Each structure stands twice: as structure tokens, then as C-alpha cells.
Coordinates of C-alpha atoms and ligand atoms in Angstrom, one line a residue:
X1 CA 288.0 71.6 130.8
X2 CA 287.1 70.8 127.2
X3 CA 284.1 70.9 124.8
X4 CA 283.8 68.5 121.9
X5 CA 282.0 70.4 119.1
X6 CA 280.8 68.6 115.9
X7 CA 280.4 70.6 112.7
X8 CA 282.5 73.5 114.0
X9 CA 283.7 74.5 110.5
X10 CA 280.2 75.2 109.3
X11 CA 278.2 78.4 109.5
X12 CA 276.8 78.2 113.0
X13 CA 279.5 75.9 114.4
X14 CA 282.3 78.2 113.4
X15 CA 280.5 81.2 114.8
X16 CA 280.0 79.3 118.1
X17 CA 283.7 78.2 118.3
X18 CA 284.9 81.8 117.7
X19 CA 282.4 83.2 120.2
X20 CA 283.3 80.6 122.8
X21 CA 287.0 81.1 122.6
X22 CA 286.4 84.9 122.6
X23 CA 284.9 84.6 126.0
X24 CA 286.5 81.6 127.7
X25 CA 289.8 79.7 127.8
X26 CA 288.0 76.4 127.8
X27 CA 289.5 74.2 125.0
X28 CA 287.4 73.2 122.0
X29 CA 288.0 70.0 120.1
X30 CA 286.3 70.6 116.8
X31 CA 285.3 67.5 114.8
X32 CA 284.3 68.2 111.2
X33 CA 284.2 66.2 108.0
X34 CA 284.7 69.3 105.9
X35 CA 281.9 68.7 103.4
X36 CA 281.2 71.5 100.9
X37 CA 279.7 73.4 103.9
X38 CA 282.8 73.1 106.1
X39 CA 285.3 75.9 105.7
X40 CA 288.4 76.1 107.8
X41 CA 289.0 79.7 106.7
X42 CA 286.2 80.6 109.0
X43 CA 288.6 79.6 111.8
X44 CA 291.7 81.1 110.4
X45 CA 292.0 83.6 113.3
X46 CA 292.5 80.5 115.6
X47 CA 295.6 79.3 113.8
X48 CA 298.3 78.5 116.3
X49 CA 295.8 78.8 119.2
X50 CA 296.3 75.8 121.5
X51 CA 292.8 76.1 122.8
X52 CA 291.4 74.9 119.4
X53 CA 292.1 71.4 118.3
X54 CA 290.7 70.6 114.8
X55 CA 290.0 67.0 113.9
X56 CA 289.1 66.1 110.3
X57 CA 286.7 63.2 110.6
X58 CA 283.2 62.0 110.3
X59 CA 280.5 61.7 113.0
X60 CA 279.5 58.3 111.7
X61 CA 283.0 57.0 112.6
X62 CA 282.4 55.3 116.0
X63 CA 286.0 54.4 116.6
X64 CA 287.1 58.0 116.1
X65 CA 284.4 59.4 118.4
X66 CA 285.4 56.8 121.1
X67 CA 289.0 57.8 120.8
X68 CA 288.2 61.6 121.0
X69 CA 286.0 61.1 124.1
X70 CA 288.7 58.9 125.8
X71 CA 291.6 61.2 124.9
X72 CA 290.0 64.6 125.6
X73 CA 287.4 63.7 128.3
X74 CA 285.1 66.6 127.3
X75 CA 282.6 67.9 129.8
X76 CA 280.1 68.4 127.0
X77 CA 279.5 67.4 123.4
X78 CA 277.8 70.2 121.4
X79 CA 276.5 68.7 118.2
X80 CA 276.1 71.0 115.2
X81 CA 277.3 68.7 112.4
X82 CA 274.5 68.1 109.8
X83 CA 273.6 68.3 106.2
X84 CA 271.5 71.5 106.5
X85 CA 270.2 72.7 103.1
X86 CA 266.5 71.9 102.3
X87 CA 267.0 72.2 98.5
X88 CA 269.9 69.8 98.6
X89 CA 267.8 67.4 100.7
X90 CA 265.2 67.4 97.9
X91 CA 267.8 66.5 95.2
X92 CA 269.7 64.0 97.3
X93 CA 268.3 62.9 100.7
X94 CA 270.8 60.1 101.2
X95 CA 273.5 62.2 102.8
X96 CA 270.9 63.7 105.2
X97 CA 269.9 60.2 106.5
X98 CA 273.6 59.3 106.8
X99 CA 274.9 62.3 108.7
X100 CA 271.8 63.6 110.5
X101 CA 270.3 60.3 111.5
X102 CA 273.1 57.7 111.6
X103 CA 275.7 60.3 112.6
X104 CA 273.6 61.4 115.6
X105 CA 272.9 57.8 116.5
X106 CA 276.7 57.1 116.5
X107 CA 277.4 60.1 118.7
X108 CA 274.7 59.1 121.1
X109 CA 276.0 55.6 121.4
X110 CA 279.6 56.8 121.9
X111 CA 278.5 59.4 124.4
X112 CA 276.4 56.8 126.3
X113 CA 279.3 54.4 126.7
X114 CA 281.6 57.3 127.7
X115 CA 279.2 58.8 130.2
X116 CA 278.4 55.4 131.8
X117 CA 282.1 54.9 132.5
X118 CA 282.5 58.4 134.1
X119 CA 282.1 58.8 137.8
X120 CA 281.1 61.3 140.4
X121 CA 281.1 65.0 139.4
X122 CA 282.5 64.2 136.0
X123 CA 279.5 62.0 135.3
X124 CA 276.9 64.4 136.7
X125 CA 278.3 67.4 134.8
X126 CA 278.4 65.7 131.4
X127 CA 276.0 67.1 128.8
X128 CA 275.0 66.1 125.2
X129 CA 273.7 69.2 123.5
X130 CA 271.8 68.6 120.3
X131 CA 271.4 71.6 118.0
X132 CA 268.2 71.3 116.0
X133 CA 265.8 73.4 114.0
X134 CA 262.2 74.8 114.1
X135 CA 261.6 73.0 110.8
X136 CA 260.8 69.8 112.6
X137 CA 257.5 71.3 113.7
X138 CA 256.2 71.7 110.1
X139 CA 254.4 74.6 108.6
X140 CA 252.0 77.1 110.4
X141 CA 248.8 78.6 109.1
X142 CA 249.0 82.5 108.8
X143 CA 247.2 83.1 112.1
X144 CA 248.3 80.1 114.1
X145 CA 250.3 80.6 117.3
X146 CA 254.1 80.2 117.1
X147 CA 255.8 76.9 117.8
X148 CA 256.2 76.0 121.5
X149 CA 258.3 73.1 122.7
X150 CA 255.2 70.9 122.8
X151 CA 254.1 71.5 119.3
X152 CA 253.6 68.2 117.4
X153 CA 256.4 67.1 115.0
X154 CA 255.2 67.4 111.4
X155 CA 258.4 67.6 109.3
X156 CA 257.8 68.1 105.6
X157 CA 261.2 68.0 103.8
X158 CA 263.8 65.3 103.8
X159 CA 266.0 67.7 105.8
X160 CA 263.4 68.4 108.5
X161 CA 262.5 64.7 108.6
X162 CA 266.1 63.7 109.2
X163 CA 266.4 66.4 111.9
X164 CA 263.2 65.3 113.5
X165 CA 264.5 61.7 113.5
X166 CA 267.7 62.8 115.3
X167 CA 265.6 64.8 117.9
X168 CA 263.6 61.7 118.6
X169 CA 266.8 59.6 119.1
X170 CA 268.2 62.2 121.5
X171 CA 264.9 62.2 123.4
X172 CA 264.9 58.4 123.6
X173 CA 268.5 58.1 124.7
X174 CA 267.6 60.3 127.7
X175 CA 264.4 58.6 128.4
X176 CA 265.7 55.0 128.2
X177 CA 269.4 55.3 129.2
X178 CA 269.3 58.5 131.2
X179 CA 271.9 60.2 129.0
X180 CA 272.0 63.9 130.1
X181 CA 270.8 65.6 126.9
X182 CA 269.7 69.1 126.0
X183 CA 268.0 69.9 122.7
X184 CA 267.6 73.3 121.2
X185 CA 265.3 74.0 118.2
X186 CA 266.2 77.3 116.5
X187 CA 264.8 79.4 113.7
X188 CA 266.6 80.6 110.6
X189 CA 270.0 82.1 111.4
X190 CA 271.9 84.7 109.4
X191 CA 275.2 86.4 109.8
X192 CA 278.9 86.1 109.0
X193 CA 280.3 82.9 107.3
X194 CA 276.9 81.9 106.0
X195 CA 277.4 79.7 102.9
X196 CA 275.9 81.5 99.9
X197 CA 273.4 78.8 99.0
X198 CA 271.0 80.0 101.7
X199 CA 268.6 82.9 101.1
X200 CA 270.4 85.9 102.7
X201 CA 274.0 85.4 101.7
X202 CA 272.9 84.2 98.2
X203 CA 271.0 87.5 97.7
X204 CA 273.9 89.6 98.9
X205 CA 276.5 87.7 96.7
X206 CA 274.2 87.6 93.6
X207 CA 273.3 91.3 93.9
X208 CA 276.9 92.3 94.1
X209 CA 277.7 90.2 91.0
X210 CA 274.7 91.7 89.1
X211 CA 273.0 88.3 88.9
X212 CA 269.3 87.5 89.3
X213 CA 267.9 87.3 92.8
X214 CA 265.8 84.1 92.7
X215 CA 262.6 84.3 94.9
X216 CA 260.7 81.0 95.1
X217 CA 257.0 81.0 94.4
X218 CA 255.2 84.2 95.5
X219 CA 257.9 85.1 98.0
X220 CA 255.3 85.4 100.8
X221 CA 256.7 82.4 102.8
X222 CA 257.5 83.5 106.3
X223 CA 260.5 82.6 108.5
X224 CA 261.7 83.8 111.9
X225 CA 265.2 85.2 111.5
X226 CA 267.8 85.2 114.3
X227 CA 271.3 86.7 114.2
X228 CA 273.8 83.8 114.6
X229 CA 275.6 85.4 117.5
X230 CA 272.3 85.3 119.4
X231 CA 272.0 81.6 118.6
X232 CA 275.4 81.1 120.1
X233 CA 274.6 83.0 123.3
X234 CA 271.4 80.9 123.6
X235 CA 273.3 77.6 123.3
X236 CA 275.8 78.9 125.9
X237 CA 272.8 79.7 128.2
X238 CA 271.2 76.3 127.7
X239 CA 274.5 74.4 128.2
X240 CA 275.1 76.3 131.4
X241 CA 271.7 76.2 133.0
X242 CA 269.3 74.2 130.9
X243 CA 267.4 71.4 132.6
X244 CA 268.5 67.9 131.5
X245 CA 266.1 66.2 129.1
X246 CA 264.4 69.5 128.2
X247 CA 263.9 71.1 124.9
X248 CA 264.3 74.9 124.4
X249 CA 263.0 76.8 121.4
X250 CA 265.2 79.7 120.2
X251 CA 264.0 82.5 118.0
X252 CA 264.3 86.2 117.2
X253 CA 260.7 87.3 117.5
X254 CA 261.2 88.4 114.0
X255 CA 258.8 86.9 111.4
X256 CA 259.5 88.2 107.8
X257 CA 258.3 87.2 104.4
X258 CA 261.1 86.2 102.0
X259 CA 260.4 89.0 99.6
X260 CA 260.6 91.6 102.4
X261 CA 264.0 90.1 103.4
X262 CA 265.2 90.4 99.8
X263 CA 264.0 94.0 99.6
X264 CA 265.7 94.9 102.9
X265 CA 269.0 93.4 101.7
X266 CA 268.7 95.3 98.4
X267 CA 268.0 98.6 100.3
X268 CA 271.1 98.2 102.4
X269 CA 273.2 97.4 99.4
X270 CA 271.8 100.5 97.6
X271 CA 272.9 102.5 100.6
X272 CA 276.3 100.9 101.3
X273 CA 277.4 99.9 97.8
X274 CA 275.2 101.7 95.2
X275 CA 275.2 100.2 91.8
X276 CA 275.4 102.7 88.9
X277 CA 273.1 100.4 86.9
X278 CA 270.2 101.1 89.3
X279 CA 268.6 99.8 92.5
X280 CA 269.4 96.1 93.3
X281 CA 265.7 95.2 93.5
X282 CA 265.6 95.3 89.7
X283 CA 267.4 91.9 89.9
X284 CA 264.6 90.2 91.8
X285 CA 263.3 87.3 89.7
X286 CA 260.4 85.0 90.7
X287 CA 261.2 81.4 90.0
X288 CA 259.4 78.1 90.4
X289 CA 258.5 77.2 94.0
X290 CA 260.4 74.6 96.1
X291 CA 258.4 71.3 96.2
X292 CA 256.7 70.9 99.6
X293 CA 257.7 74.5 100.6
X294 CA 256.7 75.2 104.2
X295 CA 254.6 78.4 104.3
X296 CA 255.4 79.7 107.7
X297 CA 257.7 79.1 110.7
X298 CA 257.4 81.1 114.0
X299 CA 259.1 80.5 117.3
X300 CA 257.7 81.0 120.8
X301 CA 260.9 81.6 122.8
X302 CA 259.3 82.3 126.1
X303 CA 260.5 79.2 127.8
X304 CA 264.2 80.0 127.4
X305 CA 263.6 83.6 128.4
X306 CA 261.6 82.5 131.5
X307 CA 264.0 79.8 132.7
X308 CA 267.3 81.1 131.6
X309 CA 266.8 84.8 131.1
X310 CA 267.9 84.6 127.4
X311 CA 266.8 87.1 124.8
X312 CA 268.3 88.1 121.5
X313 CA 270.7 91.1 121.7
X314 CA 270.3 92.1 118.0
X315 CA 267.2 93.4 116.3
X316 CA 266.7 92.4 112.7
X317 CA 267.7 96.0 111.7
X318 CA 271.0 95.8 113.5
X319 CA 271.8 92.2 112.7
X320 CA 271.1 92.5 108.9
X321 CA 273.1 95.7 108.6
X322 CA 276.1 94.0 110.3
X323 CA 275.7 91.0 108.1
X324 CA 275.6 93.0 104.8
X325 CA 278.6 95.0 106.0
X326 CA 280.5 91.8 106.8
X327 CA 280.0 90.4 103.3
X328 CA 281.1 93.8 101.8
X329 CA 284.2 93.7 103.9
X330 CA 285.0 90.0 103.2
X331 CA 285.0 89.8 99.4
X332 CA 288.0 87.5 99.7
X333 CA 286.0 85.0 101.7
X334 CA 283.2 85.1 99.2
X335 CA 285.6 84.7 96.3
X336 CA 287.3 81.7 97.9
X337 CA 283.9 80.1 98.5
X338 CA 282.8 80.8 94.9
X339 CA 286.0 79.5 93.3
X340 CA 286.0 76.5 95.6
X341 CA 289.6 77.3 96.7
X342 CA 288.5 77.3 100.4
X343 CA 288.5 73.5 100.0
X344 CA 292.2 73.6 99.4
X345 CA 292.8 75.0 102.8
X346 CA 293.1 71.6 104.4
X347 CA 296.0 70.6 102.2
X348 CA 297.6 74.0 102.3
X349 CA 297.4 74.2 106.1
X350 CA 297.8 70.7 107.2
X351 CA 299.9 68.9 104.6
X352 CA 303.1 69.7 106.3
X353 CA 301.9 69.0 109.9
Ligands
NAD1 P1 276.3 74.0 107.8 O1 275.8 73.2 106.6 O2 276.8 75.4 107.5 O3 277.5 73.3 108.5 C1 277.5 71.9 108.8 C2 278.9 71.5 109.2 O4 278.8 70.1 109.5 C3 279.9 71.6 108.1 O5 281.1 72.2 108.6 C4 280.1 70.2 107.6 O6 281.5 70.0 107.1 C5 279.9 69.4 108.9 N1 279.5 68.0 108.6 C6 278.5 67.6 107.7 N2 278.5 66.3 107.7 C7 279.3 65.8 108.6 C8 279.7 64.6 109.1 N3 279.1 63.4 108.6 N4 280.7 64.5 110.1 C9 281.3 65.6 110.6 N5 281.0 66.8 110.1 C10 280.0 67.0 109.2 O7 275.2 74.1 108.8 P2 274.7 75.2 109.9 O8 273.8 76.1 109.1 O9 275.9 75.8 110.5 O10 273.8 74.4 110.9 C11 274.5 73.8 112.0 C12 273.4 73.0 112.8 O11 272.4 73.9 113.2 C13 272.7 71.9 112.0 O12 272.5 70.8 112.9 C14 271.4 72.5 111.6 O13 270.4 71.6 111.5 C15 271.1 73.4 112.8 N6 270.3 74.6 112.5 C16 270.6 75.5 111.5 C17 269.9 76.6 111.3 C18 270.2 77.6 110.2 O14 269.5 78.6 110.0 N7 271.3 77.4 109.5 C19 268.8 76.9 112.1 C20 268.5 76.0 113.1 C21 269.3 74.9 113.3
TYD2 P1 266.9 78.8 103.1 O1 267.9 79.9 103.4 O2 267.2 77.7 102.2 O3 266.4 78.2 104.6 P2 265.2 77.2 104.9 O4 264.6 76.6 103.7 O5 265.9 76.2 105.8 O6 264.2 78.1 105.7 O7 265.5 79.5 102.6 C1 264.9 80.5 103.4 C2 263.6 80.8 102.6 O8 264.0 81.5 101.4 C3 262.8 79.6 102.2 O9 261.4 79.9 102.3 C4 263.2 79.4 100.8 C5 263.5 80.8 100.3 N1 264.5 80.9 99.2 C6 264.2 81.6 98.0 O10 263.1 82.1 97.9 N2 265.2 81.7 97.1 C7 266.4 81.1 97.2 O11 267.2 81.2 96.3 C8 266.7 80.4 98.4 C9 268.0 79.7 98.6 C10 265.7 80.3 99.4

């Protein structure tokens, strides 16, 4: 059997592919356009492993998707590929519409044609798993209850609006055409291979370089943080047992203000890699707020626990320690990302193939 994964060279997708092949021999066909966020070095440990087939291509390329579906006959398509950074969406929303909206539409149409042509068990087993975010629900007041799956959609950034649009398409393709979809809406992930434009890896990398730690606005914005391995286990659970057409929220029961996150990271670095110049928190610098900045996200993850028995394995204390240790042990990965040389990997590795 085979899974078709999109965006499997990005942060969560590569963690998912590594986790998946760490626990199963089911083949993964990994379609990724290798934008700035795609890094094949994340998957270097799979080099020469016949269970992993990497395809360099774009999810808006219908002919390519049709060919991959026909050739590999995957039992499921797990869709991670997206433009994912809110700040980039503010500076340039076009790529978000193209990949997140048009790309998801293209995948849905290709999957629909493929699924319609399947028969018997192959047809009834097929799943389209759409990986989405809690940001589609908008911003919560300080004392409001956490997002459930029925919370109204109120996206506030170009990123969250594009993800909301894709969620609606997925819902409609199920409702209208019967496509067997699953949607998961997850909170902020952190862990290995996280691109250092996002809060936690940026703080680690900047602190180690003695650079300012930029905190937006008053730093009191709240996010729910989930260790990436727990997101992967939740996706596996939903893929295996989720009810078709349903939405499952995934979260870590771990709401934290940004400034507290930054102080925790600084404290761990003080312990694990003390800086003779003084505590890392001295580098914290408050900067102008992000326009339209959502104040609070919080996830009510009781549905996935009730129906599928999933709960996160990591606490924030264990997950963030692992994460900081991973960055300290992978200075080469960070250096390659910072120098941009990770982008040469494709030509180095594939030119002669
Ligand atoms: P990422 O930006 O690290 O990776 C995205 C991957 O998609 C990259 O490998 C990139 O090359 C690829 N990609 C982008 N455009 C493509 C295209 N047109 N065709 C093919 N591949 C393309 O993102 P991530 O943080 O790993 O997020 C993965 C998914 O999870 C996204 O759908 C995101 O919305 C969702 N999500 C992320 C978080 C989070 O905290 N990072 C939380 C909840 C949900
Ligand atoms: P981010 O990691 O970009 O994720 P998202 O915006 O999708 O939640 O940001 C997490 C929070 O951290 C968000 O409230 C914005 C804030 N932030 C900073 O304060 N400074 C930074 O340099 C970055 C990148 C984010």
C-alpha cells in the first residue's frame, strides 16, 4: 500500500514522513515543490530507502497529480503542502491563494476523478486527509472557551483566510461529490526541522547568534503549542479511524503567552549552552506588532480524544527541552538553512539520477 503525501519536505510533512516510515513499511510518495520552506535534508536519513519516493512538483499541476494517482494508486492522500507563514502572507498574499486555495482545489479534483474510477474495497478505503490550522477560527477573547469543531470560521490573516477557503472546498467536495475526506485543524507546532522564521526556532537560532529576540507588540498573545510528533500521531489516528467527512481539532492543552515561550527558551539555553555575556533574556527586544495580530488561539481537543483515544504524549516541558536540544545538536542543519545551501541539495543529490 502507498500514501501520497504533499509538502513532505516541510516542517510537519517531513516529521510525518520520518515518523510514518519509522513505524510502518507502507510506501510514501512525497510530492513537494521545494519552496524556501522545503528542505530535502530533513529526509536525508531516507536516502536509498525504496519506501520513500520523492517527486519534485507542484500541487497546482493537475497532469502531474493525475499521473501520480494513476501510477501509485495510493490508498490515501495526506495534504500538508501550503504556504504557512502569517508574516509572509501579509507581505505577499498571492502565493497563499495559489498554493493553499488553487492547489487544494486541484488536488480535490484529481482525487475525485481518481476515486470515482476506483472500485470495491479500493474505493471505500480511499481517504483525502486535509491538514489545516486552528487559525481559521479567528481570535478568542481572554476568557472565551477554546475552539471546538463547530466554532464559526473567522479568519483574520491572508494565511488563515486561504486555509479557511481550502477547508471549505474540502467540505464541499465531500458534501456534493461524496469524496471521503478528513480534516484536522491543529494548533501551533514546534519541534525538529522547524524553519527559523517561526517563533520558537527563530528565538533559539537568534539567541545562539547573540542577535535580538524580536517579540511582537506586548508579547501577551496566546497560542496553544503542540509537539510536532504529537501532531503526526494525531494524523495517523484520524487517518486510521476518523469518520469520513468529519473535522477533528488537535491541540496540546498548552496555552502560553509568546513572552513566556521566549523566556522558557532562554532559560533552557542558559542551562544547556550558557553564554558568558549573560542570560539570553537580555536579548529580548519588543518590536512593532504584526498587523491584524490574533490575540488568542486555544483548542478543545476532546472530540479526537473521545472518538479516537488520542492525547499528546509530550508535555510542553518535555517537548521544548527536546526541541532546544535538537537545535543545539544540529548546528549544521541550522547553518545550511541560514546560508541557503540547503537549496542546493536537489541539484547535488538528483543531478546525476
Ligand atoms: P512548511 O511551510 O514548513 O512546509 C510546507 C511545505 O509545502 C514545504 O516543503 C513546501 O516546499 C511545500 N509546498 C509549498 N507550496 C507547494 C506547492 N505549490 N506544491 C507542492 N509543495 C508545496 O509548513 P508546515 O509548518 O510544515 O505546515 C504544513 C501544513 O500544516 C500546512 O498545511 C499548514 O497550514 C498546516 N499547519 C501548520 C501548523 C504549524 O504550526 N506549522 C499548525 C497547524 C497546521
Ligand atoms: P508564528 O510562529 O509566526 O506562528 P503563527 O503566527 O502562525 O501563530 O508566531 C507565533 C506567535 O509569535 C505569534 O503570535 C507571532 C509571534 N511572533 C513574535 O512575537 N516574534 C516573531 O519574531 C515571530 C516570528 C512571531
